[in-house]
PDB file of N, CA, C and O in Angstrom:
ATOM      1  N   MET A   1     229.892 190.311   4.304  1.00 46.00           N
ATOM      2  CA  MET A   1     229.111 191.447   4.703  1.00 46.00           C
ATOM      3  C   MET A   1     228.332 191.927   3.478  1.00 46.00           C
ATOM      4  O   MET A   1     228.925 192.262   2.462  1.00 46.00           O
ATOM      5  N   ALA A   2     227.071 191.946   3.567  1.00 48.00           N
ATOM      6  CA  ALA A   2     226.240 192.350   2.434  1.00 48.00           C
ATOM      7  C   ALA A   2     226.291 193.858   2.244  1.00 48.00           C
ATOM      8  O   ALA A   2     226.146 194.608   3.195  1.00 48.00           O
ATOM      9  N   PRO A   3     226.516 194.322   1.003  1.00 47.00           N
ATOM     10  CA  PRO A   3     226.574 195.772   0.753  1.00 47.00           C
ATOM     11  C   PRO A   3     225.347 196.524   1.248  1.00 47.00           C
ATOM     12  O   PRO A   3     225.436 197.663   1.661  1.00 47.00           O
ATOM     13  N   ARG A   4     224.183 195.895   1.259  1.00 50.00           N
ATOM     14  CA  ARG A   4     222.970 196.586   1.718  1.00 50.00           C
ATOM     15  C   ARG A   4     223.046 196.923   3.195  1.00 50.00           C
ATOM     16  O   ARG A   4     222.352 197.795   3.680  1.00 50.00           O
ATOM     17  N   ARG A   5     223.908 196.230   3.945  1.00 52.00           N
ATOM     18  CA  ARG A   5     224.024 196.451   5.382  1.00 52.00           C
ATOM     19  C   ARG A   5     225.109 197.462   5.738  1.00 52.00           C
ATOM     20  O   ARG A   5     225.194 197.911   6.860  1.00 52.00           O
ATOM     21  N   VAL A   6     225.964 197.766   4.804  1.00 54.00           N
ATOM     22  CA  VAL A   6     227.099 198.646   5.089  1.00 54.00           C
ATOM     23  C   VAL A   6     226.928 199.945   4.317  1.00 54.00           C
ATOM     24  O   VAL A   6     226.974 199.953   3.096  1.00 54.00           O
ATOM     25  N   GLY A   7     226.741 201.043   5.050  1.00 59.00           N
ATOM     26  CA  GLY A   7     226.501 202.329   4.415  1.00 59.00           C
ATOM     27  C   GLY A   7     227.593 202.745   3.457  1.00 59.00           C
ATOM     28  O   GLY A   7     227.323 203.244   2.374  1.00 59.00           O
ATOM     29  N   SER A   8     228.868 202.546   3.838  1.00 63.00           N
ATOM     30  CA  SER A   8     229.964 202.968   2.962  1.00 63.00           C
ATOM     31  C   SER A   8     230.013 202.144   1.683  1.00 63.00           C
ATOM     32  O   SER A   8     230.423 202.641   0.642  1.00 63.00           O
ATOM     33  N   ALA A   9     229.564 200.882   1.725  1.00 64.00           N
ATOM     34  CA  ALA A   9     229.529 200.066   0.515  1.00 64.00           C
ATOM     35  C   ALA A   9     228.535 200.643  -0.481  1.00 64.00           C
ATOM     36  O   ALA A   9     228.785 200.633  -1.687  1.00 64.00           O
ATOM     37  N   ARG A  10     227.435 201.161   0.027  1.00 67.00           N
ATOM     38  CA  ARG A  10     226.454 201.801  -0.869  1.00 67.00           C
ATOM     39  C   ARG A  10     227.041 203.029  -1.547  1.00 67.00           C
ATOM     40  O   ARG A  10     226.603 203.426  -2.619  1.00 67.00           O
ATOM     41  N   LEU A  11     228.055 203.638  -0.928  1.00 70.00           N
ATOM     42  CA  LEU A  11     228.702 204.820  -1.497  1.00 70.00           C
ATOM     43  C   LEU A  11     229.857 204.455  -2.421  1.00 70.00           C
ATOM     44  O   LEU A  11     230.537 205.317  -2.943  1.00 70.00           O
ATOM     45  N   GLY A  12     230.123 203.146  -2.576  1.00 70.00           N
ATOM     46  CA  GLY A  12     231.199 202.701  -3.446  1.00 70.00           C
ATOM     47  C   GLY A  12     232.530 202.511  -2.741  1.00 70.00           C
ATOM     48  O   GLY A  12     233.553 202.347  -3.386  1.00 70.00           O
ATOM     49  N   VAL A  13     232.547 202.527  -1.410  1.00 69.00           N
ATOM     50  CA  VAL A  13     233.781 202.324  -0.650  1.00 69.00           C
ATOM     51  C   VAL A  13     233.890 200.847  -0.326  1.00 69.00           C
ATOM     52  O   VAL A  13     233.103 200.305   0.451  1.00 69.00           O
ATOM     53  N   ALA A  14     234.862 200.180  -0.911  1.00 71.00           N
ATOM     54  CA  ALA A  14     235.061 198.752  -0.678  1.00 71.00           C
ATOM     55  C   ALA A  14     235.713 198.524   0.684  1.00 71.00           C
ATOM     56  O   ALA A  14     236.263 199.450   1.290  1.00 71.00           O
ATOM     57  N   ALA A  15     235.657 197.285   1.159  1.00 71.00           N
ATOM     58  CA  ALA A  15     236.348 196.925   2.399  1.00 71.00           C
ATOM     59  C   ALA A  15     237.831 197.232   2.219  1.00 71.00           C
ATOM     60  O   ALA A  15     238.415 196.957   1.173  1.00 71.00           O
ATOM     61  N   HIS A  16     238.446 197.848   3.224  1.00 72.00           N
ATOM     62  CA  HIS A  16     239.828 198.273   3.108  1.00 72.00           C
ATOM     63  C   HIS A  16     240.467 198.415   4.485  1.00 72.00           C
ATOM     64  O   HIS A  16     239.772 198.367   5.495  1.00 72.00           O
ATOM     65  N   VAL A  17     241.766 198.582   4.506  1.00 73.00           N
ATOM     66  CA  VAL A  17     242.511 198.857   5.735  1.00 73.00           C
ATOM     67  C   VAL A  17     243.075 200.265   5.602  1.00 73.00           C
ATOM     68  O   VAL A  17     243.798 200.566   4.652  1.00 73.00           O
ATOM     69  N   THR A  18     242.729 201.135   6.525  1.00 72.00           N
ATOM     70  CA  THR A  18     243.253 202.495   6.510  1.00 72.00           C
ATOM     71  C   THR A  18     244.617 202.491   7.183  1.00 72.00           C
ATOM     72  O   THR A  18     244.741 202.129   8.345  1.00 72.00           O
ATOM     73  N   LEU A  19     245.667 202.850   6.444  1.00 69.00           N
ATOM     74  CA  LEU A  19     247.011 202.861   7.001  1.00 69.00           C
ATOM     75  C   LEU A  19     247.305 204.136   7.767  1.00 69.00           C
ATOM     76  O   LEU A  19     247.892 204.115   8.829  1.00 69.00           O
ATOM     77  N   LEU A  20     246.917 205.248   7.209  1.00 68.00           N
ATOM     78  CA  LEU A  20     247.179 206.529   7.838  1.00 68.00           C
ATOM     79  C   LEU A  20     246.146 207.519   7.338  1.00 68.00           C
ATOM     80  O   LEU A  20     246.004 207.723   6.131  1.00 68.00           O
ATOM     81  N   PHE A  21     245.434 208.132   8.264  1.00 69.00           N
ATOM     82  CA  PHE A  21     244.399 209.083   7.859  1.00 69.00           C
ATOM     83  C   PHE A  21     244.304 210.171   8.900  1.00 69.00           C
ATOM     84  O   PHE A  21     244.309 209.876  10.088  1.00 69.00           O
ATOM     85  N   PRO A  22     244.220 211.416   8.577  1.00 71.00           N
ATOM     86  CA  PRO A  22     244.374 211.908   7.205  1.00 71.00           C
ATOM     87  C   PRO A  22     245.845 211.896   6.803  1.00 71.00           C
ATOM     88  O   PRO A  22     246.724 212.093   7.641  1.00 71.00           O
ATOM     89  N   PHE A  23     246.124 211.629   5.555  1.00 79.00           N
ATOM     90  CA  PHE A  23     247.502 211.558   5.070  1.00 79.00           C
ATOM     91  C   PHE A  23     247.985 212.955   4.722  1.00 79.00           C
ATOM     92  O   PHE A  23     248.772 213.544   5.418  1.00 79.00           O
ATOM     93  N   MET A  24     247.496 213.495   3.656  1.00 87.00           N
ATOM     94  CA  MET A  24     247.807 214.868   3.260  1.00 87.00           C
ATOM     95  C   MET A  24     246.871 215.256   2.134  1.00 87.00           C
ATOM     96  O   MET A  24     246.197 214.400   1.567  1.00 87.00           O
ATOM     97  N   ALA A  25     246.820 216.527   1.832  1.00 89.00           N
ATOM     98  CA  ALA A  25     245.947 216.997   0.757  1.00 89.00           C
ATOM     99  C   ALA A  25     246.348 216.353  -0.563  1.00 89.00           C
ATOM    100  O   ALA A  25     247.541 216.229  -0.863  1.00 89.00           O
ATOM    101  N   LEU A  26     245.371 215.919  -1.330  1.00 88.00           N
ATOM    102  CA  LEU A  26     245.611 215.223  -2.586  1.00 88.00           C
ATOM    103  C   LEU A  26     246.549 216.006  -3.508  1.00 88.00           C
ATOM    104  O   LEU A  26     247.448 215.427  -4.119  1.00 88.00           O
ATOM    105  N   GLU A  27     246.374 217.311  -3.581  1.00 92.00           N
ATOM    106  CA  GLU A  27     247.210 218.109  -4.494  1.00 92.00           C
ATOM    107  C   GLU A  27     248.681 218.154  -4.059  1.00 92.00           C
ATOM    108  O   GLU A  27     249.553 218.508  -4.840  1.00 92.00           O
ATOM    109  N   GLY A  28     248.970 217.774  -2.828  1.00 93.00           N
ATOM    110  CA  GLY A  28     250.354 217.752  -2.350  1.00 93.00           C
ATOM    111  C   GLY A  28     251.065 216.432  -2.584  1.00 93.00           C
ATOM    112  O   GLY A  28     252.269 216.305  -2.346  1.00 93.00           O
ATOM    113  N   ILE A  29     250.344 215.421  -3.061  1.00 92.00           N
ATOM    114  CA  ILE A  29     250.941 214.106  -3.293  1.00 92.00           C
ATOM    115  C   ILE A  29     251.553 214.085  -4.689  1.00 92.00           C
ATOM    116  O   ILE A  29     250.863 214.177  -5.690  1.00 92.00           O
ATOM    117  N   ASP A  30     252.873 213.962  -4.719  1.00 94.00           N
ATOM    118  CA  ASP A  30     253.586 213.906  -5.993  1.00 94.00           C
ATOM    119  C   ASP A  30     254.498 212.679  -5.997  1.00 94.00           C
ATOM    120  O   ASP A  30     254.462 211.856  -5.079  1.00 94.00           O
ATOM    121  N   ALA A  31     255.334 212.538  -7.011  1.00 96.00           N
ATOM    122  CA  ALA A  31     256.220 211.378  -7.139  1.00 96.00           C
ATOM    123  C   ALA A  31     257.169 211.266  -5.955  1.00 96.00           C
ATOM    124  O   ALA A  31     257.447 210.166  -5.469  1.00 96.00           O
ATOM    125  N   ALA A  32     257.662 212.380  -5.454  1.00 96.00           N
ATOM    126  CA  ALA A  32     258.580 212.357  -4.313  1.00 96.00           C
ATOM    127  C   ALA A  32     257.893 211.815  -3.060  1.00 96.00           C
ATOM    128  O   ALA A  32     258.478 211.022  -2.308  1.00 96.00           O
ATOM    129  N   VAL A  33     256.654 212.218  -2.825  1.00 93.00           N
ATOM    130  CA  VAL A  33     255.893 211.728  -1.670  1.00 93.00           C
ATOM    131  C   VAL A  33     255.645 210.226  -1.814  1.00 93.00           C
ATOM    132  O   VAL A  33     255.823 209.459  -0.862  1.00 93.00           O
ATOM    133  N   LEU A  34     255.263 209.790  -3.003  1.00 93.00           N
ATOM    134  CA  LEU A  34     255.026 208.365  -3.239  1.00 93.00           C
ATOM    135  C   LEU A  34     256.302 207.550  -3.069  1.00 93.00           C
ATOM    136  O   LEU A  34     256.285 206.463  -2.498  1.00 93.00           O
ATOM    137  N   ASP A  35     257.433 208.077  -3.543  1.00 95.00           N
ATOM    138  CA  ASP A  35     258.721 207.386  -3.374  1.00 95.00           C
ATOM    139  C   ASP A  35     259.082 207.268  -1.900  1.00 95.00           C
ATOM    140  O   ASP A  35     259.563 206.225  -1.448  1.00 95.00           O
ATOM    141  N   ARG A  36     258.855 208.323  -1.148  1.00 93.00           N
ATOM    142  CA  ARG A  36     259.164 208.302   0.293  1.00 93.00           C
ATOM    143  C   ARG A  36     258.268 207.298   1.023  1.00 93.00           C
ATOM    144  O   ARG A  36     258.728 206.551   1.880  1.00 93.00           O
ATOM    145  N   ALA A  37     256.995 207.271   0.681  1.00 89.00           N
ATOM    146  CA  ALA A  37     256.071 206.306   1.289  1.00 89.00           C
ATOM    147  C   ALA A  37     256.478 204.876   0.929  1.00 89.00           C
ATOM    148  O   ALA A  37     256.465 203.980   1.781  1.00 89.00           O
ATOM    149  N   ALA A  38     256.851 204.644  -0.333  1.00 92.00           N
ATOM    150  CA  ALA A  38     257.282 203.308  -0.754  1.00 92.00           C
ATOM    151  C   ALA A  38     258.520 202.865   0.020  1.00 92.00           C
ATOM    152  O   ALA A  38     258.616 201.712   0.454  1.00 92.00           O
ATOM    153  N   SER A  39     259.453 203.778   0.248  1.00 94.00           N
ATOM    154  CA  SER A  39     260.660 203.456   1.022  1.00 94.00           C
ATOM    155  C   SER A  39     260.303 203.109   2.463  1.00 94.00           C
ATOM    156  O   SER A  39     260.847 202.170   3.039  1.00 94.00           O
ATOM    157  N   LEU A  40     259.392 203.859   3.035  1.00 89.00           N
ATOM    158  CA  LEU A  40     258.960 203.601   4.409  1.00 89.00           C
ATOM    159  C   LEU A  40     258.330 202.218   4.529  1.00 89.00           C
ATOM    160  O   LEU A  40     258.703 201.418   5.383  1.00 89.00           O
ATOM    161  N   PHE A  41     257.384 201.904   3.663  1.00 86.00           N
ATOM    162  CA  PHE A  41     256.672 200.627   3.753  1.00 86.00           C
ATOM    163  C   PHE A  41     257.545 199.449   3.355  1.00 86.00           C
ATOM    164  O   PHE A  41     257.290 198.315   3.783  1.00 86.00           O
ATOM    165  N   ALA A  42     258.585 199.675   2.561  1.00 92.00           N
ATOM    166  CA  ALA A  42     259.497 198.586   2.175  1.00 92.00           C
ATOM    167  C   ALA A  42     260.250 198.029   3.382  1.00 92.00           C
ATOM    168  O   ALA A  42     260.734 196.908   3.348  1.00 92.00           O
ATOM    169  N   ALA A  43     260.327 198.802   4.460  1.00 88.00           N
ATOM    170  CA  ALA A  43     261.035 198.358   5.665  1.00 88.00           C
ATOM    171  C   ALA A  43     260.238 197.316   6.459  1.00 88.00           C
ATOM    172  O   ALA A  43     260.777 196.699   7.374  1.00 88.00           O
ATOM    173  N   PHE A  44     258.976 197.097   6.113  1.00 85.00           N
ATOM    174  CA  PHE A  44     258.128 196.145   6.832  1.00 85.00           C
ATOM    175  C   PHE A  44     257.938 194.888   6.003  1.00 85.00           C
ATOM    176  O   PHE A  44     257.625 194.954   4.818  1.00 85.00           O
ATOM    177  N   ALA A  45     258.115 193.751   6.651  1.00 85.00           N
ATOM    178  CA  ALA A  45     257.912 192.466   5.967  1.00 85.00           C
ATOM    179  C   ALA A  45     256.415 192.231   5.762  1.00 85.00           C
ATOM    180  O   ALA A  45     255.603 192.588   6.617  1.00 85.00           O
ATOM    181  N   PRO A  46     256.055 191.624   4.644  1.00 84.00           N
ATOM    182  CA  PRO A  46     254.639 191.290   4.421  1.00 84.00           C
ATOM    183  C   PRO A  46     254.164 190.299   5.485  1.00 84.00           C
ATOM    184  O   PRO A  46     254.955 189.526   6.021  1.00 84.00           O
ATOM    185  N   PHE A  47     252.884 190.313   5.778  1.00 78.00           N
ATOM    186  CA  PHE A  47     252.313 189.360   6.728  1.00 78.00           C
ATOM    187  C   PHE A  47     250.888 189.027   6.293  1.00 78.00           C
ATOM    188  O   PHE A  47     250.258 189.778   5.551  1.00 78.00           O
ATOM    189  N   ASP A  48     250.420 187.876   6.738  1.00 78.00           N
ATOM    190  CA  ASP A  48     249.066 187.436   6.423  1.00 78.00           C
ATOM    191  C   ASP A  48     248.142 187.750   7.587  1.00 78.00           C
ATOM    192  O   ASP A  48     248.563 187.743   8.747  1.00 78.00           O
ATOM    193  N   PHE A  49     246.902 188.031   7.274  1.00 76.00           N
ATOM    194  CA  PHE A  49     245.876 188.191   8.297  1.00 76.00           C
ATOM    195  C   PHE A  49     244.523 187.920   7.658  1.00 76.00           C
ATOM    196  O   PHE A  49     244.392 187.915   6.435  1.00 76.00           O
ATOM    197  N   VAL A  50     243.548 187.673   8.482  1.00 78.00           N
ATOM    198  CA  VAL A  50     242.203 187.351   8.018  1.00 78.00           C
ATOM    199  C   VAL A  50     241.216 188.237   8.765  1.00 78.00           C
ATOM    200  O   VAL A  50     241.376 188.471   9.961  1.00 78.00           O
ATOM    201  N   PHE A  51     240.222 188.715   8.067  1.00 78.00           N
ATOM    202  CA  PHE A  51     239.139 189.425   8.734  1.00 78.00           C
ATOM    203  C   PHE A  51     238.138 188.370   9.200  1.00 78.00           C
ATOM    204  O   PHE A  51     237.552 187.664   8.396  1.00 78.00           O
ATOM    205  N   GLU A  52     237.975 188.258  10.512  1.00 78.00           N
ATOM    206  CA  GLU A  52     237.097 187.236  11.086  1.00 78.00           C
ATOM    207  C   GLU A  52     235.632 187.633  11.090  1.00 78.00           C
ATOM    208  O   GLU A  52     234.760 186.792  11.083  1.00 78.00           O
ATOM    209  N   GLY A  53     235.374 188.892  11.155  1.00 80.00           N
ATOM    210  CA  GLY A  53     233.979 189.323  11.231  1.00 80.00           C
ATOM    211  C   GLY A  53     233.892 190.824  11.345  1.00 80.00           C
ATOM    212  O   GLY A  53     234.830 191.539  11.015  1.00 80.00           O
ATOM    213  N   VAL A  54     232.781 191.280  11.843  1.00 81.00           N
ATOM    214  CA  VAL A  54     232.530 192.707  11.974  1.00 81.00           C
ATOM    215  C   VAL A  54     232.799 193.112  13.417  1.00 81.00           C
ATOM    216  O   VAL A  54     232.445 192.412  14.348  1.00 81.00           O
ATOM    217  N   GLY A  55     233.467 194.245  13.604  1.00 78.00           N
ATOM    218  CA  GLY A  55     233.761 194.740  14.941  1.00 78.00           C
ATOM    219  C   GLY A  55     233.359 196.188  15.086  1.00 78.00           C
ATOM    220  O   GLY A  55     233.111 196.883  14.102  1.00 78.00           O
ATOM    221  N   ARG A  56     233.314 196.645  16.308  1.00 77.00           N
ATOM    222  CA  ARG A  56     232.951 198.039  16.599  1.00 77.00           C
ATOM    223  C   ARG A  56     234.212 198.762  17.050  1.00 77.00           C
ATOM    224  O   ARG A  56     234.932 198.281  17.918  1.00 77.00           O
ATOM    225  N   PHE A  57     234.528 199.890  16.441  1.00 73.00           N
ATOM    226  CA  PHE A  57     235.714 200.664  16.741  1.00 73.00           C
ATOM    227  C   PHE A  57     235.308 202.105  16.994  1.00 73.00           C
ATOM    228  O   PHE A  57     234.947 202.806  16.050  1.00 73.00           O
ATOM    229  N   ALA A  58     235.336 202.534  18.225  1.00 74.00           N
ATOM    230  CA  ALA A  58     234.926 203.899  18.605  1.00 74.00           C
ATOM    231  C   ALA A  58     233.539 204.200  18.031  1.00 74.00           C
ATOM    232  O   ALA A  58     232.575 203.571  18.428  1.00 74.00           O
ATOM    233  N   ALA A  59     233.463 205.096  17.077  1.00 74.00           N
ATOM    234  CA  ALA A  59     232.162 205.508  16.542  1.00 74.00           C
ATOM    235  C   ALA A  59     231.858 204.891  15.190  1.00 74.00           C
ATOM    236  O   ALA A  59     230.983 205.356  14.475  1.00 74.00           O
ATOM    237  N   THR A  60     232.590 203.833  14.825  1.00 75.00           N
ATOM    238  CA  THR A  60     232.373 203.244  13.510  1.00 75.00           C
ATOM    239  C   THR A  60     232.350 201.728  13.608  1.00 75.00           C
ATOM    240  O   THR A  60     232.735 201.147  14.610  1.00 75.00           O
ATOM    241  N   THR A  61     231.910 201.096  12.580  1.00 77.00           N
ATOM    242  CA  THR A  61     231.898 199.639  12.484  1.00 77.00           C
ATOM    243  C   THR A  61     232.824 199.253  11.349  1.00 77.00           C
ATOM    244  O   THR A  61     232.869 199.919  10.321  1.00 77.00           O
ATOM    245  N   GLY A  62     233.574 198.168  11.546  1.00 77.00           N
ATOM    246  CA  GLY A  62     234.495 197.761  10.496  1.00 77.00           C
ATOM    247  C   GLY A  62     234.803 196.285  10.559  1.00 77.00           C
ATOM    248  O   GLY A  62     234.301 195.560  11.428  1.00 77.00           O
ATOM    249  N   LEU A  63     235.610 195.838   9.635  1.00 78.00           N
ATOM    250  CA  LEU A  63     236.037 194.444   9.604  1.00 78.00           C
ATOM    251  C   LEU A  63     237.044 194.209  10.711  1.00 78.00           C
ATOM    252  O   LEU A  63     237.972 194.993  10.891  1.00 78.00           O
ATOM    253  N   ALA A  64     236.871 193.133  11.453  1.00 74.00           N
ATOM    254  CA  ALA A  64     237.750 192.824  12.580  1.00 74.00           C
ATOM    255  C   ALA A  64     238.795 191.793  12.155  1.00 74.00           C
ATOM    256  O   ALA A  64     238.442 190.692  11.749  1.00 74.00           O
ATOM    257  N   PRO A  65     240.091 192.136  12.222  1.00 71.00           N
ATOM    258  CA  PRO A  65     241.134 191.177  11.857  1.00 71.00           C
ATOM    259  C   PRO A  65     241.255 190.076  12.904  1.00 71.00           C
ATOM    260  O   PRO A  65     240.892 190.261  14.063  1.00 71.00           O
ATOM    261  N   ASP A  66     241.788 188.923  12.487  1.00 70.00           N
ATOM    262  CA  ASP A  66     241.939 187.807  13.413  1.00 70.00           C
ATOM    263  C   ASP A  66     242.949 188.130  14.512  1.00 70.00           C
ATOM    264  O   ASP A  66     242.856 187.643  15.608  1.00 70.00           O
ATOM    265  N   ARG A  67     243.912 188.946  14.213  1.00 67.00           N
ATOM    266  CA  ARG A  67     244.884 189.399  15.200  1.00 67.00           C
ATOM    267  C   ARG A  67     245.322 190.806  14.807  1.00 67.00           C
ATOM    268  O   ARG A  67     245.858 191.017  13.727  1.00 67.00           O
ATOM    269  N   ALA A  68     245.078 191.749  15.634  1.00 61.00           N
ATOM    270  CA  ALA A  68     245.300 193.146  15.278  1.00 61.00           C
ATOM    271  C   ALA A  68     246.746 193.568  15.386  1.00 61.00           C
ATOM    272  O   ALA A  68     247.149 194.578  14.822  1.00 61.00           O
ATOM    273  N   ARG A  69     247.581 192.832  16.116  1.00 65.00           N
ATOM    274  CA  ARG A  69     248.939 193.287  16.367  1.00 65.00           C
ATOM    275  C   ARG A  69     249.730 193.690  15.121  1.00 65.00           C
ATOM    276  O   ARG A  69     250.302 194.768  15.088  1.00 65.00           O
ATOM    277  N   PRO A  70     249.778 192.857  14.057  1.00 65.00           N
ATOM    278  CA  PRO A  70     250.555 193.307  12.880  1.00 65.00           C
ATOM    279  C   PRO A  70     250.012 194.580  12.244  1.00 65.00           C
ATOM    280  O   PRO A  70     250.710 195.266  11.551  1.00 65.00           O
ATOM    281  N   LEU A  71     248.744 194.869  12.488  1.00 65.00           N
ATOM    282  CA  LEU A  71     248.138 196.052  11.881  1.00 65.00           C
ATOM    283  C   LEU A  71     248.325 197.306  12.713  1.00 65.00           C
ATOM    284  O   LEU A  71     248.044 198.406  12.265  1.00 65.00           O
ATOM    285  N   SER A  72     248.818 197.177  13.929  1.00 64.00           N
ATOM    286  CA  SER A  72     248.898 198.347  14.819  1.00 64.00           C
ATOM    287  C   SER A  72     250.309 198.800  15.099  1.00 64.00           C
ATOM    288  O   SER A  72     250.531 199.563  16.021  1.00 64.00           O
ATOM    289  N   ARG A  73     251.271 198.394  14.326  1.00 56.00           N
ATOM    290  CA  ARG A  73     252.652 198.818  14.543  1.00 56.00           C
ATOM    291  C   ARG A  73     252.862 200.240  14.116  1.00 56.00           C
ATOM    292  O   ARG A  73     252.308 200.782  13.285  1.00 56.00           O
TER     293      ARG A  73
END
């Protein structure tokens, strides 16, 4: 995907997967919150996936994974 075609890329936002949004106010994130999040995510086994192309999601456009199931748990 060429950065000239993606508005968020022009703003410096790289391709990414949003896990949870909104999470919480930045000033509320401390070591305890990070430790709790790390414990939560440690319960999930790593998995592979590939972005096959560009997809349309509600009011936005994004990278479309080859299989969305592991990403929607």
